[in-house]
mmCIF file of C-alpha atoms and ligand atoms in Angstrom:
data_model
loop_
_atom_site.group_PDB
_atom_site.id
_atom_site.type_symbol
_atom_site.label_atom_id
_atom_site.label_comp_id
_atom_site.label_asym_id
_atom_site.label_seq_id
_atom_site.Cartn_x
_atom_site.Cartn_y
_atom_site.Cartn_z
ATOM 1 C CA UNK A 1 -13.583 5.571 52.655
ATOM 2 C CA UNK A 2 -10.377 6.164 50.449
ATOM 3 C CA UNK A 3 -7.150 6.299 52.152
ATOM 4 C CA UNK A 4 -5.558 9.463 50.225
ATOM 5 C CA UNK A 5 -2.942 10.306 50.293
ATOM 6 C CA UNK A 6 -1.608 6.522 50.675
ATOM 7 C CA UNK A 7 1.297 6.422 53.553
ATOM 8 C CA UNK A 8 4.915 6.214 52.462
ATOM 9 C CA UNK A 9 6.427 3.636 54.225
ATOM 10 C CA UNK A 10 10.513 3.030 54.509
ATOM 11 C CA UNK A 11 11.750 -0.518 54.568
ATOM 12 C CA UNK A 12 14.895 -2.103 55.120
ATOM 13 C CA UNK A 13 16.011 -5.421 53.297
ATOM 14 C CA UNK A 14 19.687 -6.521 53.165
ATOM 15 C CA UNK A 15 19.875 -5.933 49.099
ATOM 16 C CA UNK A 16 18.798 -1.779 49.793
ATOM 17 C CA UNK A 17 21.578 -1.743 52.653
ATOM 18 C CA UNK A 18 24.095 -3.624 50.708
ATOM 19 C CA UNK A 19 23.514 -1.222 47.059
ATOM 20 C CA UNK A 20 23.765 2.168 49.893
ATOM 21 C CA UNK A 21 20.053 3.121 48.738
ATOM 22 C CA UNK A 22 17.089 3.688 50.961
ATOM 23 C CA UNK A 23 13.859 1.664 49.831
ATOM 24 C CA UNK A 24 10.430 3.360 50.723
ATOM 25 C CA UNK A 25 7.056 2.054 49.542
ATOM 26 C CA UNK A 26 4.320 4.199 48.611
ATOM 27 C CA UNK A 27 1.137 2.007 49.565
ATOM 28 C CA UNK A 28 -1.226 3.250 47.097
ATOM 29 C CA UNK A 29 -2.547 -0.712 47.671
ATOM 30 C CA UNK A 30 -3.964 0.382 51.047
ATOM 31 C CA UNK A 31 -6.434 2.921 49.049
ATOM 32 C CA UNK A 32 -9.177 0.955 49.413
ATOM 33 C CA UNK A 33 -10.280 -2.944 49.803
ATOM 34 C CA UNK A 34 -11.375 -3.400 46.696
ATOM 35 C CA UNK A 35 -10.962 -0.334 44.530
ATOM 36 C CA UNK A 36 -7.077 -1.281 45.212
ATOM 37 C CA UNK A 37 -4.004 0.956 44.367
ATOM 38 C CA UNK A 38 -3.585 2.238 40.193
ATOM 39 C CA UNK A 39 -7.216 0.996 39.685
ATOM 40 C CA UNK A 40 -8.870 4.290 41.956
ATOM 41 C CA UNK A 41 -6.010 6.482 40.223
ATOM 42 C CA UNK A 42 -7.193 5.626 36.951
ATOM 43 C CA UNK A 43 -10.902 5.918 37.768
ATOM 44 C CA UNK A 44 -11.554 9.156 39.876
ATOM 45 C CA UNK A 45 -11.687 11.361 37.248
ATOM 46 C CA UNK A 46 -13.880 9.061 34.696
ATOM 47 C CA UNK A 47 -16.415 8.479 38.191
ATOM 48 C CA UNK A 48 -16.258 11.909 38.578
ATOM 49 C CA UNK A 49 -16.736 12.957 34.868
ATOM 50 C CA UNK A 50 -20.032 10.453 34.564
ATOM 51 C CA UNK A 51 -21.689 11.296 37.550
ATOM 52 C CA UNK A 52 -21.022 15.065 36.459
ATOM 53 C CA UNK A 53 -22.364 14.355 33.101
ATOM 54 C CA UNK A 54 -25.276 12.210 34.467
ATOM 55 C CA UNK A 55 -24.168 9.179 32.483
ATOM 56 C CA UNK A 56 -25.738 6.209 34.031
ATOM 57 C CA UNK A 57 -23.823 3.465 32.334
ATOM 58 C CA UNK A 58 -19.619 2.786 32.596
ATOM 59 C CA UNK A 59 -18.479 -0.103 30.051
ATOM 60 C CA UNK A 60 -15.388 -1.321 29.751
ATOM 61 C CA UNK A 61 -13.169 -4.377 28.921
ATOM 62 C CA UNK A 62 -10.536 -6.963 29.751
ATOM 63 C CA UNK A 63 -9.376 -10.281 30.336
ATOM 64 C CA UNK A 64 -10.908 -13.106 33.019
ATOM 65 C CA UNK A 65 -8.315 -11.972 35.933
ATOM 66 C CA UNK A 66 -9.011 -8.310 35.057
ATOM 67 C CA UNK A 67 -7.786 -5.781 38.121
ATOM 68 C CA UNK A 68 -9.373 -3.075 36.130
ATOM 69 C CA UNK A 69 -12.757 -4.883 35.327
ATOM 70 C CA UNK A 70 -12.923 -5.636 39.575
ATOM 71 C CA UNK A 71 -12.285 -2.045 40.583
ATOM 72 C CA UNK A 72 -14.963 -0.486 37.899
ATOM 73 C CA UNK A 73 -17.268 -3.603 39.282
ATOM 74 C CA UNK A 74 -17.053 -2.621 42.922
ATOM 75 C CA UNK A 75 -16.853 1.157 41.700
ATOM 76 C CA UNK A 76 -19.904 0.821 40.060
ATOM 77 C CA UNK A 77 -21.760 -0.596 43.022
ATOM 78 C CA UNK A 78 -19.973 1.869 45.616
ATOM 79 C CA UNK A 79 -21.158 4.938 43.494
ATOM 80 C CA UNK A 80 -23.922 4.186 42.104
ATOM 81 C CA UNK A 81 -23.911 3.283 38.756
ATOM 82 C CA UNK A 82 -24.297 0.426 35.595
ATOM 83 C CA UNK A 83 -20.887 -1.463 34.480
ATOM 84 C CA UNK A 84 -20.644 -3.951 31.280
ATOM 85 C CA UNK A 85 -17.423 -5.652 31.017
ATOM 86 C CA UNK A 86 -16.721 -6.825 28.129
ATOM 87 C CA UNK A 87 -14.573 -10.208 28.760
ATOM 88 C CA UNK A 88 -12.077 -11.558 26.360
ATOM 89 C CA UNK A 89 -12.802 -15.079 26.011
ATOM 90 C CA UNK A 90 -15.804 -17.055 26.031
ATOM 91 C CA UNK A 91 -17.495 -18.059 29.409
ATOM 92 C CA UNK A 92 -15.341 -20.789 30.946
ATOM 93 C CA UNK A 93 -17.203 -23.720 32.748
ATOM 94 C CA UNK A 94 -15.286 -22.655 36.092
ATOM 95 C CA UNK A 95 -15.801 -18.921 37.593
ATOM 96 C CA UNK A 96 -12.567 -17.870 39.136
ATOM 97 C CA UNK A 97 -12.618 -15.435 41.658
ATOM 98 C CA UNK A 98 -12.200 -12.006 39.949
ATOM 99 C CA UNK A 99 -15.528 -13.228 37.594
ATOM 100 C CA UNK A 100 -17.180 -13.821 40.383
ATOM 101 C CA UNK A 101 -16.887 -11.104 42.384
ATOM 102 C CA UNK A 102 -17.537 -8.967 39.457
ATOM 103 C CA UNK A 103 -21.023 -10.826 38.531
ATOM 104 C CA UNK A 104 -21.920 -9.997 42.123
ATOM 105 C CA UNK A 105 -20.992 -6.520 42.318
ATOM 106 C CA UNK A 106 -23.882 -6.269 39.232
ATOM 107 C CA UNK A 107 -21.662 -6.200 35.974
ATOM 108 C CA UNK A 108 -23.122 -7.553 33.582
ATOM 109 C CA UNK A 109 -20.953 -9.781 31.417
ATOM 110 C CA UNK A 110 -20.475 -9.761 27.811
ATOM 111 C CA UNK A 111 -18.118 -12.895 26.727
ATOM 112 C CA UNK A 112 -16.849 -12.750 23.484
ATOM 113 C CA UNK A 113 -14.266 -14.851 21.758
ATOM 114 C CA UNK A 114 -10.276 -13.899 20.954
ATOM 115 C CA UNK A 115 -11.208 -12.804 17.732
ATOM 116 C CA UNK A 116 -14.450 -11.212 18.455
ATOM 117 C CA UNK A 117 -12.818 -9.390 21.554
ATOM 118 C CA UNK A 118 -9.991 -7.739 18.840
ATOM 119 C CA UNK A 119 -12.461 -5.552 17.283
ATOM 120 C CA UNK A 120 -14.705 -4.815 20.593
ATOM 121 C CA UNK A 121 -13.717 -1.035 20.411
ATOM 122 C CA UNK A 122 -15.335 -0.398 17.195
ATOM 123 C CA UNK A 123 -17.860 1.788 16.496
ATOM 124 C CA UNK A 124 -20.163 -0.734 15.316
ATOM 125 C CA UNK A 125 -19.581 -2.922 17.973
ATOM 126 C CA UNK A 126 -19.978 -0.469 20.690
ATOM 127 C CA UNK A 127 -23.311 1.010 18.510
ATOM 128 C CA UNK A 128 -24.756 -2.958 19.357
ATOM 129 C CA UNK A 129 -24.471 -2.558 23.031
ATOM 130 C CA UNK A 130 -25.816 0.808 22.800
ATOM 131 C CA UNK A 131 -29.559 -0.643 21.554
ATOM 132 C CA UNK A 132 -29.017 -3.193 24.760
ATOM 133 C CA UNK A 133 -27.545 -1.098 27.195
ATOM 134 C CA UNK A 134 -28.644 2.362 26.434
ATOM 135 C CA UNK A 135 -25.993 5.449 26.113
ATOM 136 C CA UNK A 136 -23.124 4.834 28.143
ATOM 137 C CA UNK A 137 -19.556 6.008 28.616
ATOM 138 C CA UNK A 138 -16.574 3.443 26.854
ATOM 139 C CA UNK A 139 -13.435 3.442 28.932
ATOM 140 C CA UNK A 140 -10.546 1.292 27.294
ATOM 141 C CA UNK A 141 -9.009 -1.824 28.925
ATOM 142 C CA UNK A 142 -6.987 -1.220 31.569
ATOM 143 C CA UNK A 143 -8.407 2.330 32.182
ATOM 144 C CA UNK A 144 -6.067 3.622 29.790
ATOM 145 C CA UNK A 145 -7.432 7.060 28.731
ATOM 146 C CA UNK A 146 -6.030 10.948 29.235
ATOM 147 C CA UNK A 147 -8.704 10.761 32.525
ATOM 148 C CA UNK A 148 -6.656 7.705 34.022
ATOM 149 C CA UNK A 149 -2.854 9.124 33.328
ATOM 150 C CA UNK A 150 -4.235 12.743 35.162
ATOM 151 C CA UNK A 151 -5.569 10.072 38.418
ATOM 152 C CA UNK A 152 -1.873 8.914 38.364
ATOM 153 C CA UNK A 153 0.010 12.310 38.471
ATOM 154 C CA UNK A 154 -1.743 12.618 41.720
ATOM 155 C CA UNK A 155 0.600 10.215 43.289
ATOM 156 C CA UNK A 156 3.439 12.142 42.744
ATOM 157 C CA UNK A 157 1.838 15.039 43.999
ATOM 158 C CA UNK A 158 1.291 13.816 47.508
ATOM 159 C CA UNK A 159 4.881 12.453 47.982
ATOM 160 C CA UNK A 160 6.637 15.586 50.111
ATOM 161 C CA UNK A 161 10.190 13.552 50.475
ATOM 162 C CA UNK A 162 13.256 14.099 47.838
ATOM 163 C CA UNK A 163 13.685 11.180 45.674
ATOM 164 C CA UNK A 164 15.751 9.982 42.665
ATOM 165 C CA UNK A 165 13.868 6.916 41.600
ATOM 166 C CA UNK A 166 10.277 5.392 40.867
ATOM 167 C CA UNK A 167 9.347 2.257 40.415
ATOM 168 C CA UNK A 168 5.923 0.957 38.997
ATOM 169 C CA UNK A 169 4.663 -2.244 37.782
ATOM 170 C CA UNK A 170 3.774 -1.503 33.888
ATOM 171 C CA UNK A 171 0.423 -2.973 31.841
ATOM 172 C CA UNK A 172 -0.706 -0.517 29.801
ATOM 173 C CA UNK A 173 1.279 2.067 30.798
ATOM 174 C CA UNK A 174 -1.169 4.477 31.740
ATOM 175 C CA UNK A 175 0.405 4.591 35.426
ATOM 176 C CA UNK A 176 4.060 5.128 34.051
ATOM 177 C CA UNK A 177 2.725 7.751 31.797
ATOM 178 C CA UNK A 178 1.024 10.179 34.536
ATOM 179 C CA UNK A 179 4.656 9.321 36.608
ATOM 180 C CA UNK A 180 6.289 10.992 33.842
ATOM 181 C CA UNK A 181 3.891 14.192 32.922
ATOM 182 C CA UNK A 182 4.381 14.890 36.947
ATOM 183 C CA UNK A 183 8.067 14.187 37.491
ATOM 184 C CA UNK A 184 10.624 16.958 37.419
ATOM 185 C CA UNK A 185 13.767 16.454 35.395
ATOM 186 C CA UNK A 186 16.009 14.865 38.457
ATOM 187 C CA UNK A 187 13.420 12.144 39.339
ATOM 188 C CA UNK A 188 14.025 8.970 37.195
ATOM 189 C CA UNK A 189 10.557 7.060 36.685
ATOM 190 C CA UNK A 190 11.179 3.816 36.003
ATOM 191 C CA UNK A 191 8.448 1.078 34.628
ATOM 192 C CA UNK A 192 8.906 -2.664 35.046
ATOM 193 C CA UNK A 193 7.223 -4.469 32.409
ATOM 194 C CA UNK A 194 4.533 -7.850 33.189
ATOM 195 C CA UNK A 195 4.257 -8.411 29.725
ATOM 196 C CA UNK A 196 5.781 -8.426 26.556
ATOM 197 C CA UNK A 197 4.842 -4.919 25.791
ATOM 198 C CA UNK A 198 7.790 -3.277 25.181
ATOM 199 C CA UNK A 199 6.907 -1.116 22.173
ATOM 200 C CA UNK A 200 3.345 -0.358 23.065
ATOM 201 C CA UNK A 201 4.604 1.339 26.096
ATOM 202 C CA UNK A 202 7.272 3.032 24.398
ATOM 203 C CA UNK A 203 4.976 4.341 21.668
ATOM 204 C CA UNK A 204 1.883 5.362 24.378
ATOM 205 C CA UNK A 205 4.253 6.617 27.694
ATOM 206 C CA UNK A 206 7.678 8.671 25.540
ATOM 207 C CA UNK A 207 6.244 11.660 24.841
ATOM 208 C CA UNK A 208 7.301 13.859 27.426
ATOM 209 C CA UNK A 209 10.039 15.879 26.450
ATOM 210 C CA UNK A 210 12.483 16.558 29.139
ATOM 211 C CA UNK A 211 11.996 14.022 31.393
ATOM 212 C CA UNK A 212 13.971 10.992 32.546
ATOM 213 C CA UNK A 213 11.673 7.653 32.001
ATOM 214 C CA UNK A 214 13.066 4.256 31.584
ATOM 215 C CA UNK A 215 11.977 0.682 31.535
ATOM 216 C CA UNK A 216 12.780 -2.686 32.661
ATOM 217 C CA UNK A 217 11.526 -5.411 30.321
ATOM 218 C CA UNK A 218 13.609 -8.773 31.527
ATOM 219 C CA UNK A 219 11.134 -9.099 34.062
ATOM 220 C CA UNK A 220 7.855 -10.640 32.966
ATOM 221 C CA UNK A 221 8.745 -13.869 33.624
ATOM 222 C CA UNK A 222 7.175 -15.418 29.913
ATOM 223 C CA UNK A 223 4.369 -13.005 29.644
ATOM 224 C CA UNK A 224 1.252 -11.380 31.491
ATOM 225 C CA UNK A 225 0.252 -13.470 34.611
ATOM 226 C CA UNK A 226 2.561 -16.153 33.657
ATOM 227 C CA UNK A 227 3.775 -17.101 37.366
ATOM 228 C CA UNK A 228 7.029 -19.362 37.482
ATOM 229 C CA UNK A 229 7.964 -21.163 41.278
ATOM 230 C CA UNK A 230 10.946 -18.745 41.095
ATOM 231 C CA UNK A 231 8.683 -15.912 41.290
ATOM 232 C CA UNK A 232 5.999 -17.433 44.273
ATOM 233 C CA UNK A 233 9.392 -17.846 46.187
ATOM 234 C CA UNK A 234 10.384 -14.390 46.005
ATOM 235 C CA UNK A 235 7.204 -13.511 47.072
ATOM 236 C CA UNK A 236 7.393 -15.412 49.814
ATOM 237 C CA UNK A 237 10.569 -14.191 50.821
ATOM 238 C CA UNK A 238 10.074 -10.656 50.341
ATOM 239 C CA UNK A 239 7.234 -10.826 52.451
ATOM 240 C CA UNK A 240 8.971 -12.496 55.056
ATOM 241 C CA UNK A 241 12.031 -9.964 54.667
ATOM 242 C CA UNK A 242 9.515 -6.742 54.987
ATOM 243 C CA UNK A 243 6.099 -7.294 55.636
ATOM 244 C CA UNK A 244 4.617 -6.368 52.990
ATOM 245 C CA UNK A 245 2.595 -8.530 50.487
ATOM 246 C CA UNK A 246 2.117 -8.649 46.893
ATOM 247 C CA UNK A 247 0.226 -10.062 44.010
ATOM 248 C CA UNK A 248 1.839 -12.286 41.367
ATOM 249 C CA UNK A 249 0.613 -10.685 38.257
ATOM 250 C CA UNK A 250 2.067 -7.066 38.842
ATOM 251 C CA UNK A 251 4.067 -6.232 41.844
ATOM 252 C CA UNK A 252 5.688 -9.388 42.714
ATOM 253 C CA UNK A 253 7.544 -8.838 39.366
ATOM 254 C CA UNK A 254 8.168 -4.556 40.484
ATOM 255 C CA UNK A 255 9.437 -6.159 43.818
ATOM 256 C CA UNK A 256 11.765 -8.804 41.985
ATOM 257 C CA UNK A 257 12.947 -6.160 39.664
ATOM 258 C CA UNK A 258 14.192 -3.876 42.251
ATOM 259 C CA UNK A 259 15.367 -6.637 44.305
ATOM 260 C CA UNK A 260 17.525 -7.937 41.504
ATOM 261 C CA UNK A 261 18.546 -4.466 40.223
ATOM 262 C CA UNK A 262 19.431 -3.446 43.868
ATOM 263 C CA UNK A 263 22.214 -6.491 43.354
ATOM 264 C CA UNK A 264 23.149 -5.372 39.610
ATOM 265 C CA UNK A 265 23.768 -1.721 40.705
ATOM 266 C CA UNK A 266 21.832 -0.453 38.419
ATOM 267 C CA UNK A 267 20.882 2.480 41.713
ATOM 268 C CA UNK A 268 23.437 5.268 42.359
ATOM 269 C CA UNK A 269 24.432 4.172 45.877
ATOM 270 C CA UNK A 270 23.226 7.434 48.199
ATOM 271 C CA UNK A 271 19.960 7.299 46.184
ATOM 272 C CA UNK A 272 16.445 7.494 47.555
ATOM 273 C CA UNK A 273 14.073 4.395 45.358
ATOM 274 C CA UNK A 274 10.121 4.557 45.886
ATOM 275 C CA UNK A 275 8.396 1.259 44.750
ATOM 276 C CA UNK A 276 5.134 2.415 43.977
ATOM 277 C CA UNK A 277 2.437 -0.774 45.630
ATOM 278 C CA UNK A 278 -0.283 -0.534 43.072
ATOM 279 C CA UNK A 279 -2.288 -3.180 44.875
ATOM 280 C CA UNK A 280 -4.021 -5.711 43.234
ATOM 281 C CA UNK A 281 -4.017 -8.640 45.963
ATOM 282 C CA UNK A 282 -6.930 -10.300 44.996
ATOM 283 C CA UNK A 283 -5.797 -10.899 42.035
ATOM 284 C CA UNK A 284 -3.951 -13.846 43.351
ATOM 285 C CA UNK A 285 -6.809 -15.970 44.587
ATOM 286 C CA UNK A 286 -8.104 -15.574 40.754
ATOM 287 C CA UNK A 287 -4.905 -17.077 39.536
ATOM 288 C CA UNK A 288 -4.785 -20.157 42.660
ATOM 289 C CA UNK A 289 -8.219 -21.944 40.793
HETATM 290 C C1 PLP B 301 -3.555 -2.717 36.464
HETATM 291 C C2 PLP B 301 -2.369 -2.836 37.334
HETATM 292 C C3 PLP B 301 -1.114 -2.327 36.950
HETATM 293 C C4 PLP B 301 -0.849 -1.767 35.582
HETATM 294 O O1 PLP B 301 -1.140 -0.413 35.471
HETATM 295 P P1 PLP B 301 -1.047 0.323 34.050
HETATM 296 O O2 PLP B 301 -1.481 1.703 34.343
HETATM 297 O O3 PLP B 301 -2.010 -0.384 33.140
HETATM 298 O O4 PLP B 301 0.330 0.207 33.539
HETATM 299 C C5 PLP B 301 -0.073 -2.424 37.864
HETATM 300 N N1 PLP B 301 -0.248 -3.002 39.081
HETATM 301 C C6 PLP B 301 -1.425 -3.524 39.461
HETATM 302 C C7 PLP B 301 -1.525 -4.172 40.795
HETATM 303 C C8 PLP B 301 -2.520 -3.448 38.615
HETATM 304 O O5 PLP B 301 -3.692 -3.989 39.004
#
């Protein structure tokens, strides 16, 4: 049912021949339809810990286009198990896709406002749901927990060709930070930042000693899922240019960055890049409403 480990596949685009570097994609967004790329990283181990534990009950958070909150939906269904997500924002009059598909997997939905959704990870907020919902286990937005960044050093693991650089789309981090704990000292991990996060993921991913981690932040194009033509065109065109597709939120912006970087040379030419796909496709149709 899970394609693991996710193929490696090289690609050739006139920018990677140009810079002297060979491009290959790791297609962790072939994983699975619709527990896509990062999103089953991140959530083996907490499946695995629940069902383990016999915890019937997985809640968790995040905003109305939520990858995260759509993989624990259709997790929860696939293995057998309750999911709250707790949305941040108040139930808008028209159901985008990602809501949708969530409702039907069986999540039930807690909307609560911007300010209400700020202190949602409280202990007396959480101690509410508990006399609805029963006990459950909380997982952070974004699957951002010690269980998610040990999912992502498995994709490192399974990569059996030399390298010098990774590349990966950056929201909370968590991805970037298992990257890291698995790298060795002459692989440079680098994160491309969707948001304006700079210093969150600085403060949550640094910590490893020893190892060579950077980010690129001049790519977010305004801010998380903020989608400018420029950016739908490169989509366009990279697909065009190799095949392979990708959603506007996260790895449009990872393909852009390397594109444009590829130009800068910012990559020793002789170097081996990996763009790690972390999937997320559906994502788009939740943005085209
Ligand atoms: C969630 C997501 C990310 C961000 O992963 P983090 O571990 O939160 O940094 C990147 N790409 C896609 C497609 C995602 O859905």
């Amino acid at each position: 049912m899970f394609t693991i480990p996710s193929p490696l596949q090289e690609i050739e685009t006139k920018a990677a021949k140009q810079a002297k570097v060979r491009l290959l994609v790791k297609r962790d967004d072939l994983i699975h339809a619709t527990i896509s790329g990062n999103k089953w990283r991140k959530l083996k181990y907490v499946v695995e810990y629940i069902k383990k534990q016999g915890i019937h009950t997985l809640v968790t958070s995040g905003g109305y286009y939520s990858n995260h909150l759509y993989a624990v939906a259709a997790a929860g269904r696939i293995f057998n198990f309750q999911t709250v997500g707790i949305i941040r924002g108040e139930e808008p009059g028209n159901w985008n896709h990602t809501l949708s598909f969530i409702r039907q997997q069986g999540m039930h939905l807690e909307f609560l406002s911007r300010k209400e959704f700020a202190h949602h990870a409280t202990d007396e907020f959480l101690d509410k749901l508990k006399s609805h919902y029963g006990s459950f286990y909380f997982l952070p937005q974004g699957g951002a927990d010690m269980k998610g960044v040990e999912g992502c050093t498995e994709i490192l693991n399974e990569i059996k060709e030399p390298f010098d650089y990774l590349l990966t789309a950056c929201g909370t981090g968590t991805t970037l930070s298992g990257l890291c704990k698995a790298a060795t000292s002459n692989q440079r991990m680098v994160g491309v930042c969707v948001l304006k996060n700079e210093e969150e993921i600085r403060e949550n991913v640094f910590h490893f000693t020893g190892k060579d981690c950077h980010l690129l932040t001049s790519y977010h194009f305004g801010g998380y899922a903020k989608v400018t033509e420029e950016l739908k065109a490169f989509r366009h065109n990279w697909l065009q240019e190799t095949g392979i597709d990708s959603d506007l939120v996260y790895t449009s912006k990872l393909f852009y960055a390397i594109h444009h970087s590829l130009k800068t040379g910012y990559f020793k030419p002789g170097s081996t890049l990996i763009a790690l796909h972390t999937g997320g496709l559906q994502g788009n149709a939740g943005l085209i409403i």
